Short mmCIF file of C-alpha atoms in Angstrom, two decimals:
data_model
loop_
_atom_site.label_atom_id
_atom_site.label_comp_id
_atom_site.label_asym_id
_atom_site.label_seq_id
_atom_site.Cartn_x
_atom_site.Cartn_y
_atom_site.Cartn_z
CA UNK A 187 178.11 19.51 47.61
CA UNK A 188 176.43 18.59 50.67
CA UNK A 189 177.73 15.55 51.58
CA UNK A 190 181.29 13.79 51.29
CA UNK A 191 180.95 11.74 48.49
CA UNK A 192 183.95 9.36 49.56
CA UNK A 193 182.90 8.92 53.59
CA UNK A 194 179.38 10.41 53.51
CA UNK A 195 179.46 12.81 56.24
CA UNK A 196 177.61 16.60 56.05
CA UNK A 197 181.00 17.67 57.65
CA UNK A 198 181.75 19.28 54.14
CA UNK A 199 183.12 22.82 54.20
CA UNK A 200 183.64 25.37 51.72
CA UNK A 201 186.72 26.71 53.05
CA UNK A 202 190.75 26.61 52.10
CA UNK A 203 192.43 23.32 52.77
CA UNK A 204 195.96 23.74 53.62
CA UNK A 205 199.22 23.98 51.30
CA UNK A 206 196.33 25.79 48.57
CA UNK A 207 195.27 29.40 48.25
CA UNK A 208 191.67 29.14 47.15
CA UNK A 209 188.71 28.00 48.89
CA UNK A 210 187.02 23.93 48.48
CA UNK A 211 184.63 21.68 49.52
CA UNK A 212 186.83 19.85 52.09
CA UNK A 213 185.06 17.26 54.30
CA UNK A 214 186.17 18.16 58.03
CA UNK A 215 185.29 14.36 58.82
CA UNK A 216 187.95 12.03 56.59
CA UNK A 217 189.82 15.00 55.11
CA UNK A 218 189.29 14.41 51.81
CA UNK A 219 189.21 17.90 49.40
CA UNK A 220 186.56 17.60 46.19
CA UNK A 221 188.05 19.79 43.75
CA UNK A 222 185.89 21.46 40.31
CA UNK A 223 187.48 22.75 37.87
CA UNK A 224 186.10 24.48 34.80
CA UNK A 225 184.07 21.64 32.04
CA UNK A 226 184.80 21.78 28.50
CA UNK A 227 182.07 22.42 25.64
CA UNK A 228 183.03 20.98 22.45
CA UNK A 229 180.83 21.76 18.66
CA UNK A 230 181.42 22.25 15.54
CA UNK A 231 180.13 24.97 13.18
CA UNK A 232 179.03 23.20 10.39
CA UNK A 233 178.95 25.03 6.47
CA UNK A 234 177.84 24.10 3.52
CA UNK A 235 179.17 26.44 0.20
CA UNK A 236 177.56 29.86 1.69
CA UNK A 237 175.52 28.37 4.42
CA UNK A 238 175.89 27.21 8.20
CA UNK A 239 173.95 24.63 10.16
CA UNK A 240 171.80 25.79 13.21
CA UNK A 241 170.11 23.70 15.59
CA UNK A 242 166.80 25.02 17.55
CA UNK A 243 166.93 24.34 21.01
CA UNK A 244 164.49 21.46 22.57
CA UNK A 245 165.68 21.46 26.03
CA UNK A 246 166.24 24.67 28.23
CA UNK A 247 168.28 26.71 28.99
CA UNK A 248 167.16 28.96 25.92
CA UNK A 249 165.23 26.82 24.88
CA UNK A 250 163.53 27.57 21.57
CA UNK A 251 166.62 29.50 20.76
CA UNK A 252 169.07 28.76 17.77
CA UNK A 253 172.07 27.61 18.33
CA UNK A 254 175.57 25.22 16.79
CA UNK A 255 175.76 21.87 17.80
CA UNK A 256 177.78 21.49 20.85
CA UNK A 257 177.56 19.88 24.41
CA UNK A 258 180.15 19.15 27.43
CA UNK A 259 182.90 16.89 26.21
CA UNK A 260 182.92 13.49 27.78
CA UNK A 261 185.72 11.29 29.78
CA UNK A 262 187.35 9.06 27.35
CA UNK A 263 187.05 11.33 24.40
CA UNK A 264 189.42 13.54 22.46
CA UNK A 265 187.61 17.56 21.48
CA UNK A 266 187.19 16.18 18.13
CA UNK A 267 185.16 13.40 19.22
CA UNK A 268 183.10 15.10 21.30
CA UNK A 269 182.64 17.91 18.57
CA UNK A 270 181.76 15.10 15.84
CA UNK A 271 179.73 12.99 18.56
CA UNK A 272 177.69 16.64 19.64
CA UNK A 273 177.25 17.13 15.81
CA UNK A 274 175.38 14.15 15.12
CA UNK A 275 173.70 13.56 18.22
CA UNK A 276 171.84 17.08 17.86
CA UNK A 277 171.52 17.86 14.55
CA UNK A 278 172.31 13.92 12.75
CA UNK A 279 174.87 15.40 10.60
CA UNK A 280 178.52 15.05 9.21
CA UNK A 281 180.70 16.81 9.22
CA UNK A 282 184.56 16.41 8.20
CA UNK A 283 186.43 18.61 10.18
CA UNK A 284 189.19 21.35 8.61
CA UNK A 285 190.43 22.17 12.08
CA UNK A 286 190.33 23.55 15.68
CA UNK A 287 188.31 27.37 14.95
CA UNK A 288 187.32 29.07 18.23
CA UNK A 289 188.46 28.55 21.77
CA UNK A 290 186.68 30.86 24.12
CA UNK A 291 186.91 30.79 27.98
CA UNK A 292 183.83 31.91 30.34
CA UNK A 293 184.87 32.27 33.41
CA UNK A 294 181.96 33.56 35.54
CA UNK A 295 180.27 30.16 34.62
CA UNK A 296 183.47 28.29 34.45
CA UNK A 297 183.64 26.85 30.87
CA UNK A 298 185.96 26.47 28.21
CA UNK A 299 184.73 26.38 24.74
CA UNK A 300 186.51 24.42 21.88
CA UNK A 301 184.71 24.88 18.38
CA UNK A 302 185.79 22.66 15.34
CA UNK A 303 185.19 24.00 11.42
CA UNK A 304 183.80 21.64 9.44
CA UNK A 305 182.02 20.96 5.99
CA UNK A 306 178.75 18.87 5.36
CA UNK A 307 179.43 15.49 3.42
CA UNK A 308 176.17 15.36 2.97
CA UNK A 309 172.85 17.07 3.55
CA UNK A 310 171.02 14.23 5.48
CA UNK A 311 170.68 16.09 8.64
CA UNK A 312 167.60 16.62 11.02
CA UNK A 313 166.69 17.00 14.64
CA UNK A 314 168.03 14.92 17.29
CA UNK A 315 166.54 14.76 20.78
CA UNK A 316 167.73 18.13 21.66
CA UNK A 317 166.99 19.95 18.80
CA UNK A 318 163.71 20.78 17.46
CA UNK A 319 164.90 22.19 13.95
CA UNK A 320 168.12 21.87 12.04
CA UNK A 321 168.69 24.40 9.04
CA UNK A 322 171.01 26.24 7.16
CA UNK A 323 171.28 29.92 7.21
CA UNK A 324 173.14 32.24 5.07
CA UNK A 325 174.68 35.38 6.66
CA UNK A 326 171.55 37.41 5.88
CA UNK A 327 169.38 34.33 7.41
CA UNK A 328 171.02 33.41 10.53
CA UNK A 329 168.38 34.58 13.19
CA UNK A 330 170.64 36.44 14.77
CA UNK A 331 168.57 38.21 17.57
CA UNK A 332 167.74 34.43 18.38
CA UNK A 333 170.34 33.22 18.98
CA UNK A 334 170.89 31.17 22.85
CA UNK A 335 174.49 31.69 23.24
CA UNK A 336 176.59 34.59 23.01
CA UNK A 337 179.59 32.63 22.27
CA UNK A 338 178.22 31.20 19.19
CA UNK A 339 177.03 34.41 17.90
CA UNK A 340 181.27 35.03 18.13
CA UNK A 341 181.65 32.16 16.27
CA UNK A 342 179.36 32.66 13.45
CA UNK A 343 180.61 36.31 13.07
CA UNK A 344 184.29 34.88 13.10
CA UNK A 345 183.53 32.53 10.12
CA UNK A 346 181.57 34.95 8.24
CA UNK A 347 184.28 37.43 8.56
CA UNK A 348 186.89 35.24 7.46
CA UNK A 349 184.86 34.32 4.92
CA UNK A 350 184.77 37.14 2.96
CA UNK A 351 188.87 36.84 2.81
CA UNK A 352 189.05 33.46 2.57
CA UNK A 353 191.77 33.35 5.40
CA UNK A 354 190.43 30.95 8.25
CA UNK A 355 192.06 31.21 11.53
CA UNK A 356 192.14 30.10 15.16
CA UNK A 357 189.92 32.87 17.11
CA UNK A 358 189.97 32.67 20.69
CA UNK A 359 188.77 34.92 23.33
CA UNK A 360 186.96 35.53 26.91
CA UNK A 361 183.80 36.16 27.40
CA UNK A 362 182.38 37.75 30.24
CA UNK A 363 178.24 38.52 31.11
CA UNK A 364 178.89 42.27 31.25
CA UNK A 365 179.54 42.07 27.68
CA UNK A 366 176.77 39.62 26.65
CA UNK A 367 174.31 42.50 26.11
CA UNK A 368 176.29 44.47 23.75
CA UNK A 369 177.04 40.99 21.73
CA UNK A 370 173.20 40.68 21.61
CA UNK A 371 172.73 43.86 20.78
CA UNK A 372 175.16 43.72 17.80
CA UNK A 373 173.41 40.86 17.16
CA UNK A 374 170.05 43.08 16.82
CA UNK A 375 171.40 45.28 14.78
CA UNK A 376 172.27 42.69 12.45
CA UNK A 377 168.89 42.11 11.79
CA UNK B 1321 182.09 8.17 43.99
CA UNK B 1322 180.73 5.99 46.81
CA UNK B 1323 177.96 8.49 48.89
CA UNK B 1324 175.89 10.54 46.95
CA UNK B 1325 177.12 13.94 47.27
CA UNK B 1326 173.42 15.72 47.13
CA UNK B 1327 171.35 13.10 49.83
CA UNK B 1328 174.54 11.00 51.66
CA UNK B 1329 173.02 7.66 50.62
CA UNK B 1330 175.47 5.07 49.50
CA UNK B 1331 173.31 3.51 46.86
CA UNK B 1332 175.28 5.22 44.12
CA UNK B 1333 175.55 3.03 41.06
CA UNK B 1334 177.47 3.26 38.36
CA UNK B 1335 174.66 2.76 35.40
CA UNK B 1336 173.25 4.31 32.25
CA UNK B 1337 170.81 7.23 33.37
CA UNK B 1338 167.27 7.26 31.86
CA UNK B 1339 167.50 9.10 28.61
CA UNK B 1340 171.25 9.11 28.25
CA UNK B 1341 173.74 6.66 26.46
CA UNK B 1342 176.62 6.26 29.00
CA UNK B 1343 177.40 5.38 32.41
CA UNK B 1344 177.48 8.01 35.12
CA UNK B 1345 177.57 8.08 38.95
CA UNK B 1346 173.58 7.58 39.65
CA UNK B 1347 172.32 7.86 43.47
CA UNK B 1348 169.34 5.25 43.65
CA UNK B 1349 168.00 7.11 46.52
CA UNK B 1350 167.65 10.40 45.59
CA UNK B 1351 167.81 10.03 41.66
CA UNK B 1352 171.03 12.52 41.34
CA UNK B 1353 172.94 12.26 38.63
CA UNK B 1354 176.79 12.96 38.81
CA UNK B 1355 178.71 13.77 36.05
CA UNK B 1356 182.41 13.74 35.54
CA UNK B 1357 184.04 15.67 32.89
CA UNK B 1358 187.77 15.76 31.52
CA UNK B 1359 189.50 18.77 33.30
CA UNK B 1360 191.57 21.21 31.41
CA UNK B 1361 195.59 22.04 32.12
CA UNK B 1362 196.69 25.24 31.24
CA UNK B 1363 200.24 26.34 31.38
CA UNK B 1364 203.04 27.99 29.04
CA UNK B 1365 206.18 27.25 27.01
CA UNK B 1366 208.28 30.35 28.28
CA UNK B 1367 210.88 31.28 26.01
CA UNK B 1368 214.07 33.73 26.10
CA UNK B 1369 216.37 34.50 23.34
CA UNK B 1370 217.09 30.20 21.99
CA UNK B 1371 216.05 28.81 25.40
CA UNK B 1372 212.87 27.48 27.07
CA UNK B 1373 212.27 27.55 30.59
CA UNK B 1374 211.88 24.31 32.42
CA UNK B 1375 210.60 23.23 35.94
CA UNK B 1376 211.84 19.88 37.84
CA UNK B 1377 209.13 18.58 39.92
CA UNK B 1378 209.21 18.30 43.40
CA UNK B 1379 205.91 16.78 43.36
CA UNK B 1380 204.84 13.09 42.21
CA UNK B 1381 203.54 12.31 39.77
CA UNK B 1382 207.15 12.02 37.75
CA UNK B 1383 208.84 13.72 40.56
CA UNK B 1384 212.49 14.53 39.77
CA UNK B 1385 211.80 15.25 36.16
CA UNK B 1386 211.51 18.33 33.84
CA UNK B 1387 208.42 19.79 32.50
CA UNK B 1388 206.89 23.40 31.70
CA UNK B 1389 204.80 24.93 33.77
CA UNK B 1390 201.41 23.56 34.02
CA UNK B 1391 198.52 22.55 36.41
CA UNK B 1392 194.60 22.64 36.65
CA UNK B 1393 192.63 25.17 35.55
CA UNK B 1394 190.53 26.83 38.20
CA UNK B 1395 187.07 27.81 38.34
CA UNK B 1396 186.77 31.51 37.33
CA UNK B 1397 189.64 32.08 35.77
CA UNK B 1398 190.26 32.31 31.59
CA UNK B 1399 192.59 30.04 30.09
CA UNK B 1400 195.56 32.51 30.05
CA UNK B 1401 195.02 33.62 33.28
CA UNK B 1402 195.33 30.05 34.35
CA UNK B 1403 198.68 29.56 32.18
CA UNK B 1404 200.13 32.52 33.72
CA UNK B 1405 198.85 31.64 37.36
CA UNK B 1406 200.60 28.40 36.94
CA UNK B 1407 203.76 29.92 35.40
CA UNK B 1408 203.94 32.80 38.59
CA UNK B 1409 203.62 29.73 40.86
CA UNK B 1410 205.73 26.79 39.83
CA UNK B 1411 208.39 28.97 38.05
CA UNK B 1412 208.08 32.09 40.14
CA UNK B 1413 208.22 33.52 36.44
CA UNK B 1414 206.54 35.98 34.58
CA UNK B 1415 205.68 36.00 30.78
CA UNK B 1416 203.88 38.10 28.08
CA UNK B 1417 201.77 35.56 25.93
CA UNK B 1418 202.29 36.10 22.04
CA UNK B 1419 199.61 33.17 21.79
CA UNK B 1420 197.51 29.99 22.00
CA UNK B 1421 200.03 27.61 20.67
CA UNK B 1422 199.28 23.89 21.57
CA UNK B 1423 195.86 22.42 22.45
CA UNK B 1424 196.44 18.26 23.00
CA UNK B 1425 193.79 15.85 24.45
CA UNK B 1426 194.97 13.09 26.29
CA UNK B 1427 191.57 11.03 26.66
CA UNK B 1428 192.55 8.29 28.45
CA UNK B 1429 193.61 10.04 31.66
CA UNK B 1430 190.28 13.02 30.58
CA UNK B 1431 192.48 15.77 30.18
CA UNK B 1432 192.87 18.14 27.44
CA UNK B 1433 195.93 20.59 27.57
CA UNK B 1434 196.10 24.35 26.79
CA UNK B 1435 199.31 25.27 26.63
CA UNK B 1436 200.56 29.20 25.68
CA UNK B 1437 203.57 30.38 23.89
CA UNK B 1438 205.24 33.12 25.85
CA UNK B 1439 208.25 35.31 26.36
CA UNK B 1440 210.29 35.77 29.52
CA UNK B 1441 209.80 38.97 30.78
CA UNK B 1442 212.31 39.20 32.92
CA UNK B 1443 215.08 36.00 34.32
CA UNK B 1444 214.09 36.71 38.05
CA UNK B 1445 212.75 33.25 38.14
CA UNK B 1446 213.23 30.22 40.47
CA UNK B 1447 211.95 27.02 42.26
CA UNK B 1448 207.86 27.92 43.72
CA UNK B 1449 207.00 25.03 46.03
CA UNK B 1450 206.17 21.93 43.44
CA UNK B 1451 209.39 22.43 41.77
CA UNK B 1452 212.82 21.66 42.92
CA UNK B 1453 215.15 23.92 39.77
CA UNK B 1454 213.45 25.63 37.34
CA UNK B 1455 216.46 26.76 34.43
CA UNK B 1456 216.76 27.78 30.94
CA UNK B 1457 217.47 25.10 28.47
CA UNK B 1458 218.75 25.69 24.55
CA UNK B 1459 217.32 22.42 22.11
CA UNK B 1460 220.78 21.07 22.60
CA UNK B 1461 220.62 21.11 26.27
CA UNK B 1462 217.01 19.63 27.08
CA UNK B 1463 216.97 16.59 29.21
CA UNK B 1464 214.87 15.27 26.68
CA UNK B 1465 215.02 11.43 28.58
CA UNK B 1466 214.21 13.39 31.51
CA UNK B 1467 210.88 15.04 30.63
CA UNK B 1468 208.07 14.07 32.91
CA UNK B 1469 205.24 14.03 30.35
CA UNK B 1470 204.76 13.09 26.71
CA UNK B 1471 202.59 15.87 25.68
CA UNK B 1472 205.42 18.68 26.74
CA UNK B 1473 208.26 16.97 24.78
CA UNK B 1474 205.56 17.33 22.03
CA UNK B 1475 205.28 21.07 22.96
CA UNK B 1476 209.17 21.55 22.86
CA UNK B 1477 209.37 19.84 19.69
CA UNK B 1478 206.67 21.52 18.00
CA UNK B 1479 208.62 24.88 19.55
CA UNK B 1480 212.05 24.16 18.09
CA UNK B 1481 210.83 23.14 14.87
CA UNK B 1482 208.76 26.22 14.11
CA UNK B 1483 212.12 28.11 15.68
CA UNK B 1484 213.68 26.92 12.72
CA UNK B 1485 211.37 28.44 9.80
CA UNK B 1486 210.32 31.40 12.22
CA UNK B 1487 206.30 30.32 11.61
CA UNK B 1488 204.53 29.61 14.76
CA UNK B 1489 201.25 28.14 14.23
CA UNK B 1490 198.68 26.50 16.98
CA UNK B 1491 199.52 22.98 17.36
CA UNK B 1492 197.05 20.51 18.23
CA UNK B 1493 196.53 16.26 18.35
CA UNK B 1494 195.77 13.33 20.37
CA UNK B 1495 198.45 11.36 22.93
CA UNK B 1496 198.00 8.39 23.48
CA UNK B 1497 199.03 5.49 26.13
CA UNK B 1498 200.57 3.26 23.25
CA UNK B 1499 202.33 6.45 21.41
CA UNK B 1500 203.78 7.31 24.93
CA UNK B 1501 206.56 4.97 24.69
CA UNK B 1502 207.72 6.01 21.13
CA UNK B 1503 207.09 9.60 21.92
CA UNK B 1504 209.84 8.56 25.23
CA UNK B 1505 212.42 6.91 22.35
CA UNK B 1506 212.51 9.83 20.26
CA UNK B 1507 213.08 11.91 22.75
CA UNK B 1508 215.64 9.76 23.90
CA UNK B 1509 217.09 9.54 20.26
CA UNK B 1510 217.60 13.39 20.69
CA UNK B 1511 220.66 13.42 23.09
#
């Protein structure tokens, strides 16, 4: 923030406003304080009897890299809107959701994930805008040393995990960039 | 938004951006694009023996009523580090978290609610500066036409019920606007 977006001035300071403890964009000209807070990514993980739905990335970052269908939740919207709105705006498929799966906080880049599992009504599914494949991948399949996102490689290895018990539960978690390497390498070995 | 917080210009609109499907903020100057996304509350249901621990606000909005403790999420934190941030500085209380237990989206004001269950670790708790009491209330003895906000009388409820069969499970659903004032009777109906 450069400017005051409610007077205009380039009086705008990162610095703590009074009666708080952490540091803002306060605009030392009409006072006002612009406060960001953490955004919320909402997706689904799509499966199909043995198989889950990938998109391939159009649009950076990674792009070319495989990921679930997911983007930042919207105002106006409940999670499960935005998960079923992400879902067919990325990979033009249905989904009908069993329930709230993974909820995983990254804090260094200040987002909050909220995954929804959900089967496939139907297998008419394809590429939106973003998305330059859509497939389905068994376990063995899943590209896993392609994969853009950490946080979806937890997700994948949640539901195949619970899979193998039958026992579906919530998973949550943090994530934090110091561990991203060893999740990708896991994810290597994998392969 | 009504300067463009990137360039200063006022010729922010309020329009559909080139290759998207919704309004946003758009500067007409520059070409920014600002986006505003729903903003996350964290906070816990702190528990003790058959009581919960409630805050009165000393704070609009809803000052002079009860509710758990609860506020934005910051940047850089998790979700539980939030919940117990906000529980250190409205209750002055400290808790160890047992779990995720209530995830509710409130679209129409863009907020989504994480809310942890959590034991008292201690009672060496009291008013921090947006509350006025903070005490420990049994079922019985919940101001239940006192509560400040919808979504934590649907917290306590979903708390007192799974008290009952000793099976806490995450809780999760939509509020909204036109449920408000039948989620207000019931808990009216309750004292």
């Amino acid at each position: 923030m450069i400017y005051c977006s409610h007077c205009g001035s380039d009086a705008v300071e990162w610095k703590v406003p009074a009666d708080d403890n952490r540091p803002r964009h306060c605009c030392n000209s009409c006072g006002m304080v612009h406060y960001i807070n953490p955004r919320v990514i909402v997706g689904t993980l799509p499966y199909l009897d043995d198989k889950v739905l990938l998109c391939k990335r159009a649009i950076e970052p990674r792009k070319g890299y495989w990921t679930l269908p997911a983007g930042f939740m919207e105002n106006g919207e409940s999670s499960e809107e935005g998960a079923l709105r992400e879902t067919r705006e990325e990979a033009h498929a249905n989904v009908a959701i069993d329930d709230l799966y993974c909820v995983h906080d990254i804090p260094e880049i200040n987002q909050v994930y909220l995954m929804y599992l959900g089967r496939l009504t139907d297998t008419d599914f394809g590429p939106g805008p973003e998305s330059t494949e859509v497939e389905l991948f068994s376990e063995e399949e899943i590209p896993w040393a392609e994969m853009a996102f950490p946080v979806m490689v937890e997700n994948l290895r949640a539901y195949f995990e619970d899979r193998k018990s039958g026992n579906y539960r919530l998973h949550r978690g943090v994530i934090y960039k110091k561990d991203w390497e060893k999740l990708r390498a896991r994810s290597r070995d994998k392969e």
